[in-house]
XYZ file of C-alpha atoms in Angstrom:
707
model
C 132.209 119.746 136.921
C 133.709 116.191 136.772
C 131.030 114.591 139.021
C 128.310 115.787 136.865
C 128.707 113.142 134.012
C 130.419 109.998 135.535
C 129.035 107.658 133.101
C 128.857 109.433 129.681
C 132.226 111.185 129.960
C 134.455 108.650 131.890
C 133.140 105.954 129.609
C 134.116 107.858 126.461
C 137.248 109.337 127.570
C 138.601 107.095 130.348
C 137.438 103.458 129.317
C 140.190 101.582 131.362
C 139.035 103.161 134.468
C 138.544 101.477 137.831
C 135.006 101.250 137.469
C 135.362 99.403 134.406
C 138.025 97.015 135.617
C 136.760 93.654 135.532
C 139.055 92.770 138.727
C 137.535 94.921 141.131
C 135.542 92.012 142.590
C 133.636 90.552 145.774
C 132.710 89.073 149.054
C 131.479 85.446 149.558
C 127.906 85.759 150.994
C 124.526 84.282 151.114
C 122.218 81.623 151.377
C 118.957 80.625 149.785
C 115.805 82.736 150.776
C 114.203 79.486 152.047
C 116.855 78.498 154.576
C 119.143 81.396 155.654
C 122.572 80.741 156.852
C 125.854 82.287 157.539
C 128.791 81.743 155.300
C 132.346 82.157 156.262
C 134.921 84.620 154.130
C 137.438 82.712 151.808
C 140.993 83.982 152.200
C 142.246 85.168 149.110
C 145.632 83.690 147.960
C 147.374 87.318 148.375
C 147.051 89.324 151.575
C 146.077 92.544 149.718
C 142.886 94.492 149.061
C 142.856 93.982 145.297
C 142.944 90.243 145.778
C 140.195 90.500 148.388
C 137.845 92.339 146.055
C 138.564 90.006 143.277
C 137.462 87.137 145.622
C 134.304 89.003 146.631
C 133.149 89.439 143.051
C 133.751 86.087 141.946
C 132.087 84.662 145.048
C 128.850 86.564 144.597
C 128.632 85.913 140.767
C 129.034 82.274 141.687
C 126.041 82.579 143.965
C 123.739 85.577 143.077
C 120.676 84.496 144.856
C 121.717 83.986 148.246
C 121.107 86.585 150.922
C 123.907 88.053 152.995
C 123.999 88.008 156.742
C 127.499 88.693 157.724
C 129.490 91.439 156.202
C 131.273 92.621 159.519
C 134.106 90.116 158.653
C 134.971 92.369 155.576
C 134.860 95.683 157.434
C 137.557 94.365 159.720
C 139.745 93.546 156.782
C 142.362 96.545 157.164
C 143.520 95.830 153.478
C 140.280 97.171 152.096
C 140.613 100.420 154.258
C 144.115 100.814 153.059
C 142.839 100.360 149.463
C 140.064 102.872 150.088
C 142.393 105.506 151.424
C 144.569 105.220 148.518
C 141.870 105.821 146.181
C 140.401 108.739 148.083
C 143.739 110.250 148.485
C 144.429 110.142 145.054
C 141.095 111.993 144.068
C 142.139 114.589 146.823
C 145.783 115.055 145.897
C 145.995 114.132 142.498
C 148.830 111.800 142.637
C 149.049 108.223 143.665
C 150.255 107.131 147.089
C 151.657 103.319 147.272
C 151.174 101.341 150.192
C 154.922 101.025 151.009
C 155.085 104.943 151.213
C 152.383 105.277 153.785
C 153.605 106.725 157.255
C 153.164 104.651 160.435
C 151.044 107.647 161.680
C 148.648 107.422 158.692
C 148.145 103.506 159.191
C 147.453 104.339 162.804
C 144.794 107.032 162.203
C 143.269 104.640 159.524
C 143.143 101.705 161.951
C 141.545 104.256 164.550
C 138.874 105.053 162.116
C 138.095 101.378 161.327
C 137.605 100.403 164.958
C 135.379 103.243 165.533
C 133.359 102.184 162.705
C 133.378 98.697 164.036
C 132.642 99.761 167.678
C 129.654 102.002 166.226
C 131.567 105.210 167.625
C 131.919 106.786 164.103
C 129.781 109.797 163.196
C 128.887 111.128 159.851
C 129.594 114.724 158.823
C 132.113 115.680 161.871
C 133.704 118.935 161.192
C 135.831 119.426 163.756
C 137.031 116.113 165.376
C 138.642 113.376 162.888
C 140.284 110.211 163.103
C 142.264 110.857 159.994
C 142.820 113.713 157.810
C 143.435 114.456 154.008
C 147.313 114.623 153.130
C 146.683 118.278 152.111
C 144.569 119.322 155.118
C 147.060 121.277 157.321
C 144.714 123.037 159.472
C 145.120 122.860 163.187
C 141.587 122.704 164.284
C 142.627 122.976 168.012
C 143.756 126.449 167.559
C 141.053 127.804 165.894
C 139.033 130.909 166.823
C 135.459 131.005 167.739
C 134.473 132.893 164.856
C 136.118 130.370 162.220
C 134.613 127.333 164.260
C 131.171 128.948 164.048
C 131.744 129.313 160.100
C 132.931 125.898 159.869
C 129.852 124.372 161.676
C 127.047 126.737 159.952
C 128.127 126.817 156.307
C 128.237 124.122 153.491
C 131.291 122.170 153.645
C 132.509 119.183 151.273
C 132.145 115.662 152.731
C 134.783 114.984 155.534
C 137.931 112.911 154.121
C 137.146 110.118 156.899
C 133.597 110.085 155.398
C 134.842 109.417 152.060
C 136.918 106.534 153.170
C 133.987 104.836 154.629
C 131.862 105.403 151.513
C 134.620 103.515 149.489
C 134.607 100.692 152.099
C 130.995 100.343 151.938
C 130.997 100.482 148.219
C 133.603 97.788 147.759
C 131.709 95.746 149.771
C 128.079 96.337 148.332
C 128.462 96.619 144.869
C 129.645 93.333 144.114
C 126.406 91.981 146.039
C 124.160 93.955 144.105
C 125.445 93.874 140.472
C 124.683 90.491 139.879
C 121.324 91.009 141.045
C 120.288 94.131 139.054
C 118.251 93.840 135.786
C 119.929 93.967 132.698
C 117.245 96.855 131.644
C 119.172 99.384 134.073
C 122.154 101.152 132.662
C 122.893 104.044 134.817
C 125.336 104.155 137.758
C 126.770 100.686 136.754
C 130.260 99.600 135.614
C 130.535 98.677 131.955
C 127.173 100.198 131.022
C 126.959 103.750 129.020
C 124.682 105.769 127.537
C 126.231 104.344 124.132
C 124.895 100.921 125.384
C 121.226 102.301 125.848
C 121.337 103.788 122.119
C 122.562 100.380 120.855
C 120.013 98.457 122.819
C 117.235 100.699 121.514
C 118.324 100.342 117.835
C 118.157 96.646 118.043
C 115.323 95.843 120.369
C 112.820 98.615 119.737
C 112.493 98.278 115.967
C 108.681 97.999 115.149
C 107.366 99.580 118.059
C 104.551 101.953 117.477
C 103.721 103.479 120.941
C 106.413 105.081 123.367
C 105.853 105.945 127.093
C 108.642 108.148 128.527
C 108.710 108.024 132.521
C 110.453 110.765 134.470
C 111.190 109.397 138.204
C 114.200 111.697 138.473
C 112.312 112.982 141.331
C 113.224 109.873 143.258
C 117.013 110.655 142.752
C 116.498 113.746 145.036
C 115.699 111.639 147.829
C 113.596 108.799 149.041
C 112.137 108.254 152.576
C 114.661 106.276 154.825
C 112.420 103.443 155.493
C 111.886 102.532 151.865
C 115.694 102.600 151.323
C 116.356 100.463 154.255
C 113.818 98.007 153.423
C 115.362 97.526 149.680
C 118.969 97.372 151.104
C 117.464 94.524 153.790
C 115.955 92.245 150.847
C 119.718 91.059 150.305
C 121.985 92.450 152.984
C 120.986 91.639 156.443
C 124.177 92.588 158.189
C 123.068 95.051 161.257
C 126.213 97.004 161.357
C 126.262 97.906 157.609
C 122.429 98.667 157.563
C 122.853 101.018 160.644
C 125.695 102.825 159.067
C 123.589 103.539 155.866
C 120.660 104.451 158.106
C 122.732 106.969 160.084
C 124.140 108.497 156.795
C 120.557 108.968 155.743
C 119.203 110.205 158.939
C 121.885 112.512 160.034
C 121.398 116.055 158.869
C 123.412 117.791 156.439
C 124.239 121.447 156.933
C 123.441 123.513 153.837
C 123.178 127.146 155.461
C 125.218 129.774 153.906
C 126.469 132.929 154.924
C 125.052 135.845 152.932
C 127.437 138.232 151.832
C 126.842 141.572 150.484
C 128.327 142.082 146.945
C 130.719 144.971 146.591
C 131.473 146.512 143.338
C 135.223 145.980 142.846
C 137.468 147.678 140.180
C 138.874 145.372 137.812
C 142.554 144.780 138.364
C 145.123 142.760 136.766
C 144.953 139.251 137.538
C 147.978 137.291 137.973
C 148.556 133.783 136.640
C 147.563 131.596 139.605
C 150.481 128.986 140.477
C 149.311 125.705 141.764
C 150.514 124.224 145.144
C 152.956 121.370 145.072
C 150.236 118.784 146.291
C 147.309 120.701 144.479
C 145.911 118.540 141.799
C 145.791 120.295 138.393
C 142.458 121.327 137.097
C 140.585 119.678 134.071
C 141.726 120.727 130.523
C 139.727 123.051 128.937
C 138.494 120.559 126.178
C 137.519 118.126 128.954
C 135.882 120.873 131.220
C 133.825 121.746 128.091
C 132.769 118.277 127.256
C 131.165 117.727 130.643
C 128.808 120.588 129.774
C 126.945 118.305 127.144
C 125.359 116.111 129.861
C 122.176 114.769 128.563
C 119.022 115.581 130.531
C 118.659 111.871 131.770
C 122.385 111.686 132.691
C 122.554 115.356 134.377
C 121.164 114.434 137.743
C 123.367 112.093 139.959
C 121.615 111.361 143.277
C 123.133 112.543 146.738
C 121.324 111.119 149.615
C 122.349 112.607 152.997
C 125.977 111.693 153.961
C 125.916 108.548 151.418
C 128.317 110.239 149.001
C 129.191 107.761 146.312
C 126.937 105.044 147.838
C 123.951 107.273 146.702
C 123.869 105.900 142.850
C 123.953 102.516 144.368
C 121.130 102.879 146.716
C 119.149 104.484 143.954
C 119.436 101.461 141.803
C 118.760 99.278 144.736
C 115.367 100.979 145.162
C 114.573 101.170 141.616
C 115.264 97.504 141.048
C 111.928 96.809 142.232
C 110.528 98.768 139.464
C 112.975 96.703 137.036
C 111.520 93.519 138.386
C 107.967 94.729 138.006
C 108.339 95.941 134.456
C 110.164 92.431 133.596
C 107.133 90.705 134.509
C 104.781 92.933 132.481
C 106.779 92.242 129.575
C 106.052 88.531 129.849
C 102.460 89.209 130.352
C 102.164 91.440 127.477
C 103.720 88.999 124.977
C 101.294 87.361 122.601
C 103.174 85.879 119.766
C 101.889 85.658 115.910
C 102.819 82.967 113.721
C 102.368 85.299 110.656
C 104.810 87.861 112.057
C 108.235 88.797 110.370
C 110.484 89.525 113.288
C 109.245 87.770 116.635
C 108.587 84.117 116.443
C 108.842 82.995 120.070
C 109.497 84.404 123.472
C 113.072 83.336 123.509
C 114.154 85.064 120.390
C 114.000 88.615 120.896
C 114.567 89.742 116.984
C 115.201 87.702 114.286
C 117.269 90.090 112.017
C 117.462 93.590 112.760
C 118.421 94.559 108.984
C 115.148 93.258 108.123
C 112.413 95.901 107.896
C 109.398 95.554 109.907
C 106.341 95.748 107.524
C 103.236 98.251 108.206
C 100.866 98.136 109.975
C 102.826 97.529 113.362
C 99.575 96.708 115.190
C 96.372 94.561 114.525
C 95.088 91.113 115.149
C 97.663 89.416 112.980
C 100.676 90.930 114.460
C 102.766 90.173 117.609
C 101.932 92.152 121.100
C 105.220 92.798 122.555
C 106.724 95.448 124.724
C 110.276 96.476 126.029
C 111.741 98.944 128.266
C 115.175 100.392 129.186
C 115.917 102.592 132.458
C 118.489 105.012 132.878
C 118.948 106.804 136.073
C 115.280 107.982 136.903
C 114.250 108.150 133.377
C 112.540 104.981 131.942
C 111.467 104.428 127.953
C 108.898 101.747 127.195
C 108.158 100.769 123.544
C 104.687 99.181 123.054
C 103.700 96.911 119.730
C 99.900 96.846 119.562
C 96.946 99.080 119.840
C 97.113 102.569 122.167
C 94.869 101.178 124.204
C 97.303 98.549 125.706
C 99.744 101.475 126.314
C 97.287 103.424 128.298
C 96.357 100.487 130.439
C 100.149 99.740 131.096
C 100.360 103.614 131.982
C 97.642 103.394 134.377
C 99.064 100.130 136.140
C 102.605 101.924 136.434
C 101.197 104.950 138.034
C 99.417 102.511 140.793
C 102.531 100.880 141.257
C 104.506 103.900 141.892
C 101.986 105.369 144.180
C 101.970 102.021 146.352
C 105.611 101.331 146.345
C 107.424 104.562 146.325
C 104.592 106.941 147.314
C 105.277 109.186 144.197
C 102.050 110.604 142.712
C 101.996 110.707 138.882
C 99.522 111.484 136.262
C 98.958 111.058 132.514
C 100.895 114.161 131.708
C 104.070 113.010 133.721
C 103.760 109.467 131.601
C 103.003 110.724 128.094
C 102.247 108.186 125.339
C 103.647 109.270 122.119
C 103.407 108.019 118.608
C 106.827 106.901 116.800
C 106.080 109.502 114.065
C 106.352 112.368 116.413
C 109.905 111.646 117.283
C 110.970 110.635 120.927
C 113.884 112.225 122.665
C 116.002 110.356 124.792
C 119.684 110.952 125.637
C 119.712 113.779 123.331
C 118.944 111.456 120.457
C 115.567 111.340 118.517
C 113.928 108.088 117.844
C 111.902 108.053 114.837
C 110.590 105.782 111.926
C 112.150 105.768 108.428
C 110.031 104.222 105.541
C 111.889 102.211 103.041
C 110.763 100.243 99.944
C 112.705 97.177 99.602
C 112.680 94.858 97.103
C 111.625 91.345 98.032
C 112.814 88.174 95.953
C 111.622 84.521 96.802
C 111.114 81.592 95.073
C 107.657 80.290 94.402
C 106.169 76.959 93.611
C 108.370 75.249 90.564
C 111.311 77.186 91.396
C 110.205 80.615 89.761
C 111.769 83.700 91.322
C 109.344 86.380 91.933
C 110.366 90.054 92.884
C 108.002 92.388 94.689
C 108.241 95.911 96.184
C 107.282 96.056 99.718
C 106.858 98.967 102.215
C 108.846 98.884 105.629
C 109.956 100.904 108.337
C 113.316 101.126 110.200
C 114.079 102.627 113.703
C 116.192 105.870 113.091
C 118.383 107.197 115.946
C 119.456 110.686 115.061
C 121.218 113.043 117.175
C 119.002 116.227 118.145
C 120.524 119.462 116.595
C 118.451 121.571 118.831
C 119.820 119.715 122.050
C 123.316 120.398 120.686
C 122.598 124.188 119.876
C 121.163 124.283 123.789
C 124.396 122.745 125.088
C 126.646 125.022 123.277
C 124.499 128.203 124.105
C 124.984 127.050 127.756
C 128.500 127.076 127.496
C 128.525 130.589 125.856
C 129.977 129.477 122.558
C 127.158 130.821 120.525
C 123.876 132.852 120.629
C 120.685 132.548 118.858
C 118.583 129.540 118.092
C 117.426 129.987 114.132
C 120.662 131.444 113.106
C 123.146 130.454 115.640
C 126.389 133.014 115.895
C 129.469 131.486 117.138
C 130.764 133.627 120.356
C 134.777 133.757 121.179
C 136.096 131.450 123.689
C 137.918 134.038 125.826
C 139.079 131.529 128.412
C 141.865 130.646 125.884
C 142.781 133.994 125.196
C 146.298 133.611 126.919
C 147.022 130.406 125.444
C 149.221 129.752 122.353
C 147.402 129.009 118.966
C 149.276 125.556 119.006
C 147.996 124.817 122.515
C 144.338 126.317 121.647
C 143.993 124.291 118.612
C 145.022 120.966 120.176
C 142.493 121.463 122.914
C 139.611 121.920 120.494
C 141.030 119.151 118.396
C 140.639 116.688 121.542
C 137.109 118.379 122.214
C 135.900 117.636 118.789
C 137.450 113.915 118.977
C 135.402 113.599 121.864
C 132.093 114.816 120.255
C 132.864 112.486 117.345
C 132.999 109.476 119.800
C 129.701 110.618 121.538
C 127.702 110.878 118.361
C 129.163 107.748 117.256
C 125.931 105.669 116.862
C 123.867 108.676 115.463
C 122.427 108.305 112.035
C 123.425 111.986 111.287
C 126.906 111.834 112.678
C 128.443 113.453 109.751
C 125.970 116.507 109.952
C 126.150 116.938 113.701
C 129.897 116.805 114.012
C 130.410 119.075 111.160
C 128.140 121.429 112.980
C 130.316 121.383 115.855
C 133.280 121.825 113.827
C 131.701 124.948 112.275
C 130.777 126.269 115.913
C 134.269 125.710 117.196
C 136.189 127.004 114.365
C 133.983 130.247 114.161
C 134.770 130.882 117.954
C 138.420 130.308 117.608
C 138.433 132.577 114.522
C 136.774 135.284 116.554
C 139.135 134.909 119.616
C 142.121 135.075 117.212
C 140.925 138.350 115.357
C 140.302 139.968 119.003
C 143.711 138.656 120.156
C 145.761 139.631 117.127
C 143.635 142.503 116.143
C 142.695 141.270 112.748
C 139.223 142.923 113.129
C 137.358 139.887 111.166
C 136.978 136.244 110.871
C 137.602 136.647 107.168
C 140.977 138.043 107.748
C 141.730 135.206 110.253
C 140.697 132.539 107.479
C 142.909 134.096 104.857
C 146.172 134.198 106.909
C 145.714 131.062 109.116
C 143.935 129.053 106.464
C 140.789 127.199 106.747
C 141.687 124.755 109.685
C 143.779 127.640 111.366
C 147.147 125.774 111.101
C 149.280 128.673 109.919
C 150.593 131.056 112.454
C 148.794 134.256 113.130
C 151.357 136.056 115.395
C 153.047 137.462 112.587
C 150.180 138.367 110.573
C 151.962 136.861 107.555
C 151.086 133.122 107.724
C 153.293 130.514 107.164
C 156.641 132.490 106.000
C 159.809 130.820 105.151
C 161.178 132.122 108.450
C 158.642 130.029 110.282
C 159.647 127.088 108.318
C 163.143 127.465 109.397
C 162.242 128.041 113.323
C 160.065 124.894 113.061
C 163.004 122.991 111.663
C 165.470 124.048 114.140
C 162.908 123.390 116.870
C 162.591 127.006 118.019
C 159.013 127.174 117.113
C 155.860 125.090 118.016
C 154.125 123.212 115.446
C 150.448 123.928 115.162
C 147.923 121.327 114.209
C 144.865 122.430 112.247
C 141.435 121.744 113.186
C 139.936 118.701 112.540
C 136.624 117.803 110.628
C 136.571 121.153 108.800
C 134.685 119.305 106.037
C 131.759 116.819 106.259
C 133.854 114.057 104.320
C 136.509 113.910 106.973
C 133.660 112.920 109.654
C 133.912 109.146 110.061
C 130.713 106.848 109.082
C 128.044 105.865 111.674
C 128.726 102.854 113.574
C 126.201 100.319 112.567
C 127.876 97.302 114.143
C 125.709 94.520 115.428
C 124.832 94.388 119.042
C 124.126 91.018 120.519
C 121.169 90.200 122.466
C 122.513 88.650 125.289
C 124.941 91.584 125.560
C 127.188 91.605 129.043
C 130.105 94.055 129.943
C 133.471 92.729 129.679
C 134.016 92.282 133.358
C 130.932 90.210 133.786
C 131.835 87.877 130.938
C 135.321 87.598 132.404
C 133.663 86.700 135.767
C 131.250 84.188 134.287
C 134.037 82.437 132.345
C 136.397 82.129 135.338
C 133.631 80.673 137.369
C 132.737 78.088 134.450
C 136.557 77.042 134.028
C 136.895 76.925 137.927
C 133.900 74.406 138.006
C 135.247 70.704 138.102
C 132.025 69.746 136.121
C 133.151 71.799 133.120
C 136.368 69.831 132.875
C 134.582 66.339 133.243
C 132.136 67.470 130.347
C 135.170 68.364 128.239
C 136.924 64.810 128.844
C 133.874 62.894 128.152
C 133.529 64.774 125.110
C 136.904 64.123 124.048
C 136.415 60.387 124.790
C 133.276 60.189 122.980
C 135.142 61.551 119.662
C 138.141 59.625 120.198
C 140.667 62.459 120.168
C 143.508 62.950 122.458
C 144.105 66.262 124.524
C 147.439 68.051 124.367
C 147.952 67.646 127.726
C 147.565 63.683 127.542
C 149.854 63.793 124.199
C 152.731 65.601 126.132
C 152.431 63.227 129.136
C 152.871 60.318 126.643
C 155.987 61.885 125.435
C 157.463 62.437 128.431
C 156.418 58.903 129.755
C 158.290 57.453 126.642
C 161.427 59.531 127.217
C 161.500 58.072 130.672
C 160.979 54.498 129.949
C 163.718 54.630 127.138
C 166.490 56.882 129.066
C 167.765 53.617 130.973
C 168.722 51.715 128.023
C 170.089 54.595 126.261
C 172.423 55.183 129.456
C 173.561 51.548 129.210
C 174.072 51.782 125.812
C 176.283 54.841 126.052
C 178.197 53.011 128.919
C 178.912 50.057 126.622
C 180.209 52.231 124.019
C 182.737 53.729 126.156
C 183.818 50.368 127.271
C 184.497 49.267 123.666
C 186.753 52.092 122.951
C 188.917 51.426 125.817
C 189.158 47.806 125.143
C 189.800 48.520 121.475
C 192.623 50.750 122.285
C 194.124 48.090 124.498
C 193.631 45.455 121.950
C 191.885 43.276 124.393
C 188.958 41.010 124.261
C 188.218 41.679 120.499
C 185.598 38.679 119.969
C 183.869 39.478 123.187
C 183.149 43.047 122.323
C 182.300 42.109 118.816
C 179.582 40.102 120.439
C 178.510 42.649 122.926
C 178.244 45.194 120.007
C 175.885 42.940 118.168
C 174.061 42.200 121.207
C 173.579 45.970 121.877
C 172.603 46.992 118.414
C 169.855 44.252 118.470
C 168.372 45.504 121.863
C 168.369 49.098 120.322
C 166.638 48.072 117.406
C 164.078 46.525 119.598
C 163.571 49.332 121.584
C 163.134 51.718 118.710
C 160.566 49.490 116.929
C 158.601 49.596 120.631
C 158.740 53.151 120.844
C 157.316 53.683 117.359
C 154.626 51.313 118.148
C 153.744 53.183 121.267
C 153.766 56.494 119.509
């Protein structure tokens, strides 16, 4: 279930993950398309996989338009293979293995796998012969019976451990190459971009659009022709070894045949609690497992092409990047500005003020013709500001492009044109138009202030209650559509009340974060809280034999924070046990009232937004450029300022210059004390003292002048 929603759930729950880490970086590639040439790889300062990845990301963001001709040097770097092994082994076993704790035999097997890939002897999907096996795979394949061997060869099996290592190595090499080349209009299967990013972009950039085109290209995520994929990859990567690896992964057939078994009716027996093995990873907690069921329709389908594994989402974005480039060209062609428009004044400025309502009508000869689009996976949303005929012409051109480039036959029904008043569903949120009546105040000729009532529209992004009910019904939390009735979650039957409440509180907190940018955040979260609370009440009624939810609420309170085990509620005995540490404290359910739900987040979203790791990369590249330092120095000189570094150097230089006279002065004073004690050369010492004081005064004046 975890693989179903990689972007939505992992971005909301595990934000500091490896995918979002700004230091997961890139190779040195490329050359201008006009004059291709090879580039040698730079050696990072530290000889480890992380430093090598960092250098790869930096070099590719420094030269994003150069074609790549030599990636074999990165495949030879054993550090990348060790890093890939650590990541795959962690996912497989649930525990991190440091490099120092790897056995020599494991490193030898990993080296054999690397050499097989370099020598083109590696075969995808091998099921009996492995160069390296998973740490928890203890099967002796040489002693298997013929029946078991036949079963392994003819049934669906998960991807071999060694295949996933090769996937990770290729991903670490290819992802930094394509990330700076991808369009900023695509948001799925990319680090640092989430469905929240799409919703905030729509709220900022799609205000004032009248017609919307929804395109569903998710059929392409199920698989594309090998020739199209390879041609898309070879636009930027021309390394034969890497291209052949990807081609073999796409061409090698995948065994999906399953053995049909006759279902036999078995009597229900008492099921013992399953005990996990020592090296077996723990399953996802119930709240996380439940939240993964809330995948929006656009984020539900993740590509899995042949034996490509985790490379499939990247390859899908590589292929669909041509669609993004074509749409960006159409946006420039479609743009026709109008001087009398309220919001858009120039092609450089997307939107002057998002809080200012766009006055109706939103189309006509005196209005700016403009369009925009976003793509999330295989789903495209296009907003058009202008007459419907323009949207129909754009749809016709889009159908022809998909037919010529992707060999995908589309019709008008698969690309519907919908008006904003009907409500457009995208990522389980409804986009609609809200009419407002603002009071406009402006200063007329002569300084007279005039107030007028206006009519305007604002774009509303509202969470779909219908989709929320559908997701809860899919998870067996309720039944019925018009009058949803909560159902007990019997999976938590054997858990304690405190553990069950804690699981559901985490689930509700995650739902609050998911609906963070919905206009009806309070309403939708309150509905989720009602469903969860009713489900738990029915569960407790069945578990403690209380017969009805009313008795559960009477004993356990509205938020179910009182103990139900003794059917007496929060008795003094419970307080004493809790104070002595013999009873478990029970947290009540959150958001039982609408006033407790946080407000909608309407924070401004910048027009030139970039993920944090890209900002870090571009800032690092800029600071590393010698031209940046020269520009800063020239600016300081023009303004007559002194940099902190120069000021410190002046202080150090003055200290060094004055240190020698001060040492001579201390020597003279020591001699003077000795001579004074012996009562010798009194007059001579007096003259030396006067002379020394005069030198000290002169040096002090010189130092002050310099400062």
